[in-house]
mmCIF file of C-alpha atoms in Angstrom:
data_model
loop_
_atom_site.group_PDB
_atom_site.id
_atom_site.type_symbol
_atom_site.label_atom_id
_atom_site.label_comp_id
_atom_site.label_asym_id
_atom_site.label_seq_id
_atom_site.Cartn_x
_atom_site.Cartn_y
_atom_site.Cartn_z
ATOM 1 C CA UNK C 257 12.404 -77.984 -83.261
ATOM 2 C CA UNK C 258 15.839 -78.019 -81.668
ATOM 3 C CA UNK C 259 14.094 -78.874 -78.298
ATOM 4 C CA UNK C 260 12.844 -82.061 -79.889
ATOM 5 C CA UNK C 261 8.798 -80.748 -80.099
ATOM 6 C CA UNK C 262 6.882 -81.002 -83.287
ATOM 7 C CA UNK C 263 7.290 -77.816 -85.608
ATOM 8 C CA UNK C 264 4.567 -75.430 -85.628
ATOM 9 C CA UNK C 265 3.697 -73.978 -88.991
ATOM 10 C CA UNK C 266 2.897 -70.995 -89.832
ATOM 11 C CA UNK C 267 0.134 -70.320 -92.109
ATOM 12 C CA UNK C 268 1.311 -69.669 -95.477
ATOM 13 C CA UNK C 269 -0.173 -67.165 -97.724
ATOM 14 C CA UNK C 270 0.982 -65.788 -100.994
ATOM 15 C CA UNK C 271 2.255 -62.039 -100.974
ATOM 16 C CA UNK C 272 -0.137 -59.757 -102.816
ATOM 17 C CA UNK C 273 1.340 -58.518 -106.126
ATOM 18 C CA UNK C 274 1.750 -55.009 -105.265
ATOM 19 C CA UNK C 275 4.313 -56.408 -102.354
ATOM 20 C CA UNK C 276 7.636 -55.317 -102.443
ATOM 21 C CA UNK C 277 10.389 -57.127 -100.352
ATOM 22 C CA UNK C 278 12.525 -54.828 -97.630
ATOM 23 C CA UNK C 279 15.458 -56.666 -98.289
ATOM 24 C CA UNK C 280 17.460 -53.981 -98.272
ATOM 25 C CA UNK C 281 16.309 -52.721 -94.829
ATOM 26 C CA UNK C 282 16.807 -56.044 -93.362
ATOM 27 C CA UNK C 283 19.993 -56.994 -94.749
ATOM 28 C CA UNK C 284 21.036 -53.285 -92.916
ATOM 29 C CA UNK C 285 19.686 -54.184 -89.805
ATOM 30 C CA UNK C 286 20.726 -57.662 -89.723
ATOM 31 C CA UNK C 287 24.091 -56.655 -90.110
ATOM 32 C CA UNK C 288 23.497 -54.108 -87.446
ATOM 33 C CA UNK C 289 23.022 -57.267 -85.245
ATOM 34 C CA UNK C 290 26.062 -59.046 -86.356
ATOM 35 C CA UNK C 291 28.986 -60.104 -84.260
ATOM 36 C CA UNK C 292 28.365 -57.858 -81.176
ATOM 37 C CA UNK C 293 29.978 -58.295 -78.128
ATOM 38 C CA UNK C 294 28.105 -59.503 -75.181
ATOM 39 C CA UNK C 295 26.679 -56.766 -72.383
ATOM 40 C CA UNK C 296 24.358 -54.743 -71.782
ATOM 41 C CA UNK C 297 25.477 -51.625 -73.070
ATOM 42 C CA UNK C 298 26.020 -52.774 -76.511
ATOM 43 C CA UNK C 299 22.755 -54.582 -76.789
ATOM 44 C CA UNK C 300 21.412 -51.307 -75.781
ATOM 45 C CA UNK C 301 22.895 -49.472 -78.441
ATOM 46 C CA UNK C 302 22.076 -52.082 -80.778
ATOM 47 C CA UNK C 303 18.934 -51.954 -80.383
ATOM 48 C CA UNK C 304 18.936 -47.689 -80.327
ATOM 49 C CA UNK C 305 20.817 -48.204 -83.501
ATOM 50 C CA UNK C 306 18.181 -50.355 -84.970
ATOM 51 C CA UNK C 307 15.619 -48.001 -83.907
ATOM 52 C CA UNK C 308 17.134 -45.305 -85.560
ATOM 53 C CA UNK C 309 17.028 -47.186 -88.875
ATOM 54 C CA UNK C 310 13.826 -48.023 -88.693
ATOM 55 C CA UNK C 311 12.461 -44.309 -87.422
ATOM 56 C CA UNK C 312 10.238 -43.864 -90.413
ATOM 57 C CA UNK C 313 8.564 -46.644 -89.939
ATOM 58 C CA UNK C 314 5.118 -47.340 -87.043
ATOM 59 C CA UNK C 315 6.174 -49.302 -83.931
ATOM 60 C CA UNK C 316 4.778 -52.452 -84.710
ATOM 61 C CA UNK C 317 6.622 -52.409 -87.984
ATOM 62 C CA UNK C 318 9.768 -51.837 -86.300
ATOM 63 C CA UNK C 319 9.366 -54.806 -84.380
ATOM 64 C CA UNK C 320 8.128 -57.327 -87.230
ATOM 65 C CA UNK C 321 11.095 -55.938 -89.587
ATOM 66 C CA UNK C 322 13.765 -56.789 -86.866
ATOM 67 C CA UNK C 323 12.323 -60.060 -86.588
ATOM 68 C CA UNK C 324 12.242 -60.701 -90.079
ATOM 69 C CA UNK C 325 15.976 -59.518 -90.428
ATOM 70 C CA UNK C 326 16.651 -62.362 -87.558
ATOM 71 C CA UNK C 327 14.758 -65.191 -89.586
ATOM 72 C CA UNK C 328 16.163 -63.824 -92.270
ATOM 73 C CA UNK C 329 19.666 -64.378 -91.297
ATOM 74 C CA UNK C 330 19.313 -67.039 -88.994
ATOM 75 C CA UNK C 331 16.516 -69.146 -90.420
ATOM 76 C CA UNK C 332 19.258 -70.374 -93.128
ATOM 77 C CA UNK C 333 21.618 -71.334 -90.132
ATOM 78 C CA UNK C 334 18.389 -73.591 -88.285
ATOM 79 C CA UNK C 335 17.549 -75.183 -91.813
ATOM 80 C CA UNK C 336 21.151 -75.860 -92.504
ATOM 81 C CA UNK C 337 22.261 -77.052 -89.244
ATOM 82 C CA UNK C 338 18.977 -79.536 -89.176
ATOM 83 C CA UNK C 339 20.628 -81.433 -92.173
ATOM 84 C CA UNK C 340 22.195 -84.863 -91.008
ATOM 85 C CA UNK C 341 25.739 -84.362 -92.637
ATOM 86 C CA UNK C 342 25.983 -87.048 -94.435
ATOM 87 C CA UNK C 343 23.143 -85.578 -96.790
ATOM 88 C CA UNK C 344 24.116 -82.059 -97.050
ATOM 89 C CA UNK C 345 24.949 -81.280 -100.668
ATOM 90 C CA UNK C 346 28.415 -79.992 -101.323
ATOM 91 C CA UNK C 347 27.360 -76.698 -102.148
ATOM 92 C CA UNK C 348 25.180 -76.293 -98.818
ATOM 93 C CA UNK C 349 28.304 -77.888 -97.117
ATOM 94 C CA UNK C 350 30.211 -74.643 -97.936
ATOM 95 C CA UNK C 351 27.761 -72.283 -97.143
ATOM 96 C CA UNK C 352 27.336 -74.123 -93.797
ATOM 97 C CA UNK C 353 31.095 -74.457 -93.391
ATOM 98 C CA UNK C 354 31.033 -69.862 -93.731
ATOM 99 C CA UNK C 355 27.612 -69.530 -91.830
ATOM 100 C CA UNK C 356 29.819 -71.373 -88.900
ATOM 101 C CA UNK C 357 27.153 -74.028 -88.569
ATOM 102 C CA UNK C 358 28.094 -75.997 -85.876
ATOM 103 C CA UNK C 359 26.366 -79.010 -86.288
ATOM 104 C CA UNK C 360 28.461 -79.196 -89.477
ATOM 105 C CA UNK C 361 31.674 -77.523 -88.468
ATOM 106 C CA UNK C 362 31.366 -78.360 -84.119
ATOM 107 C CA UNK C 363 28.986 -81.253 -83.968
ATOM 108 C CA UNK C 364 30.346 -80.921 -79.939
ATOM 109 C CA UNK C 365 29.633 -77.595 -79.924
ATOM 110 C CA UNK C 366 25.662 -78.230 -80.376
ATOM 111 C CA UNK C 367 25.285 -81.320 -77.995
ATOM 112 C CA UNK C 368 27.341 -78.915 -75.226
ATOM 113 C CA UNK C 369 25.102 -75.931 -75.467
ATOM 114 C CA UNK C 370 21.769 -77.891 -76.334
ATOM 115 C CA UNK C 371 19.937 -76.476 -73.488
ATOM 116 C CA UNK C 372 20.815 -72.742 -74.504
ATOM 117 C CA UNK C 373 19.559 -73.355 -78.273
ATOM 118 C CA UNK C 374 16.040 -74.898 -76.599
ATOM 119 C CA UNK C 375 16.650 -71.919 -74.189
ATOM 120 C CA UNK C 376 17.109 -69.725 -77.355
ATOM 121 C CA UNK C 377 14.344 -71.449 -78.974
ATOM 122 C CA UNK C 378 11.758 -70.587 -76.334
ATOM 123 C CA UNK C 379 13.049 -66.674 -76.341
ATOM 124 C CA UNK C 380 12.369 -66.391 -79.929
ATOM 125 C CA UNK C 381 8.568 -67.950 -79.371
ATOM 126 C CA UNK C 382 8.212 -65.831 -76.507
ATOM 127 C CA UNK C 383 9.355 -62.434 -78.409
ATOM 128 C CA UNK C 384 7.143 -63.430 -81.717
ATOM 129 C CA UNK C 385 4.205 -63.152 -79.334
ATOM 130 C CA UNK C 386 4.837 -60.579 -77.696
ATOM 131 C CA UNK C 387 5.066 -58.969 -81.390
ATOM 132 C CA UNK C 388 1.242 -60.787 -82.170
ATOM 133 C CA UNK C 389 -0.199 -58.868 -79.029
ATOM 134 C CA UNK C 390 1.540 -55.759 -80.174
ATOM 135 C CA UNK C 391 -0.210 -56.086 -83.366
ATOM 136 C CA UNK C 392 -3.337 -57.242 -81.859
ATOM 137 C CA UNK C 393 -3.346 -54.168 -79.879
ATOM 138 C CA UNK C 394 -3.019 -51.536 -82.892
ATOM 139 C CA UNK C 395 -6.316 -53.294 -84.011
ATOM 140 C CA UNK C 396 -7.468 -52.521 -81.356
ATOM 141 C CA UNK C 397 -7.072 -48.049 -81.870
ATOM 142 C CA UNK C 398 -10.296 -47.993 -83.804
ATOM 143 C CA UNK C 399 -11.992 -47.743 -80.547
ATOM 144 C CA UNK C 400 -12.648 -45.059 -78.929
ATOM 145 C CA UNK C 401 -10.599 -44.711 -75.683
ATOM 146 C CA UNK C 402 -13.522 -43.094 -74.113
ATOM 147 C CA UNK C 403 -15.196 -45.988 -74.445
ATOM 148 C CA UNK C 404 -12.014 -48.322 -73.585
ATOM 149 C CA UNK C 405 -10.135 -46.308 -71.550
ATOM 150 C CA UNK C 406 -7.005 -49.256 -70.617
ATOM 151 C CA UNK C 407 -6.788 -48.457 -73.777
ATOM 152 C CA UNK C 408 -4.354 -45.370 -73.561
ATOM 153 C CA UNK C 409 -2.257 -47.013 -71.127
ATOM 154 C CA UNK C 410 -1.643 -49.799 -73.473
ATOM 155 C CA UNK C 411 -1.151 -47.620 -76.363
ATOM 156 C CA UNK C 412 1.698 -45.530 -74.587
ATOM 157 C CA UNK C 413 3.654 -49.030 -73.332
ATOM 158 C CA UNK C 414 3.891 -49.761 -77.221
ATOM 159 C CA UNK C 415 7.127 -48.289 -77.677
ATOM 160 C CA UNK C 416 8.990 -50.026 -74.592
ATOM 161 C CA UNK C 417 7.246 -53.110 -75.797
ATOM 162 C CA UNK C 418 8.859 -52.879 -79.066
ATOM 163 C CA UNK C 419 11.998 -51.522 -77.426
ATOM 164 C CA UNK C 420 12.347 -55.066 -75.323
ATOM 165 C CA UNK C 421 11.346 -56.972 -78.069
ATOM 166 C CA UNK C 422 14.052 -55.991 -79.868
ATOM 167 C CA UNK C 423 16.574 -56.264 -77.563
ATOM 168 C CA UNK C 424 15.787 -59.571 -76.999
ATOM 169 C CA UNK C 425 16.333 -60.290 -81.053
ATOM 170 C CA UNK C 426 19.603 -58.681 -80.397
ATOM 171 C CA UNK C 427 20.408 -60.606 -77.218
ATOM 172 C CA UNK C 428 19.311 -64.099 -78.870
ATOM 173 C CA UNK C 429 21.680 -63.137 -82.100
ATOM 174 C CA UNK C 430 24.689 -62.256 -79.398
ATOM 175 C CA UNK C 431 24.024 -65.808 -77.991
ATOM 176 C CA UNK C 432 23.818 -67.716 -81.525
ATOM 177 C CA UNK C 433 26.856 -65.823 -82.587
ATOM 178 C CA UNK C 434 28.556 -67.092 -78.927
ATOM 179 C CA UNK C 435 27.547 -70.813 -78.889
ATOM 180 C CA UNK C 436 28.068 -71.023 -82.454
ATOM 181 C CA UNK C 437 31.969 -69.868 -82.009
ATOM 182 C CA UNK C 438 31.900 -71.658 -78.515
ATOM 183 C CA UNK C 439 33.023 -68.605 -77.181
#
């Protein structure tokens, strides 16, 4: 990773054929996300936004689909701006040069604000498992909650959990989008 600690891989597994991508839903709240000013208030209203996108959808889903529209996004901009630049092909050279990578476009940029991407990076890890337990926890409604009664109050934080989670996508792409510009 950025932070200099081995990757961690996730465990691949191939889509089932009746899967159909969301890209459309993720391109709309990725660009939701996009170039935001920094505060509180707009964050908030980001995220409300976002929420209000995603209102058909269960909470847990709302989380993972914001997540995906980050790595979506912003997983091109980490692969891109892990290439030495001497190697990057010509044609990943432009796309680099419009996704503002900085390690292509700033190289001083990156080694300035190195401890905000590892900062960054450990944000993201944190919010992805907050998302797990979420998960883990709607396994966990096929008990009864007279028979697991913490259950209930668990079930009800859901929402607020899924509320901070993605504010915290939206705060991490508000950073990216700041060191990136060194703004």
């Amino acid at each position: 990773g950025i932070d200099g600690s081995p990757e961690q891989h996730v465990e691949e597994k191939l889509p089932l054929a009746s899967f159909s991508s969301p890209l459309c839903i993720l391109r709309q709240i990725s660009s939701e996300m996009a170039c935001k000013e920094p505060g509180e208030e707009t964050a908030h209203k980001t995220t409300m936004a976002i929420l209000g996108k995603l209102s058909k959808y269960e909470w847990d889903e709302k989380a993972v689909i914001t997540l995906a529209a980050f790595a979506l996004e912003y997983g091109e901009l980490w692969l891109l701006s892990t290439q030495q630049p001497q190697q990057v092909e010509p044609l990943a050279r432009s796309v680099a040069l419009l996704r503002r990578v900085p390690s292509l476009t700033r190289p001083q940029a990156v080694k300035k604000h190195r401890q905000a991407l590892v900062e960054i990076n450990s944000l993201v890890r944190d919010t992805l498992e907050v998302i797990q337990l979420i998960f883990a926890l709607e396994k966990l409604t096929t008990y009864d909650t007279k028979d697991v009664p913490s259950l209930v109050p668990a079930m009800e934080s859901v929402p607020v959990d899924v509320y901070w989670a993605i504010i915290s996508v939206v705060a991490v792409v508000t950073q990216l989008d700041c060191l990136i510009t060194d703004s």
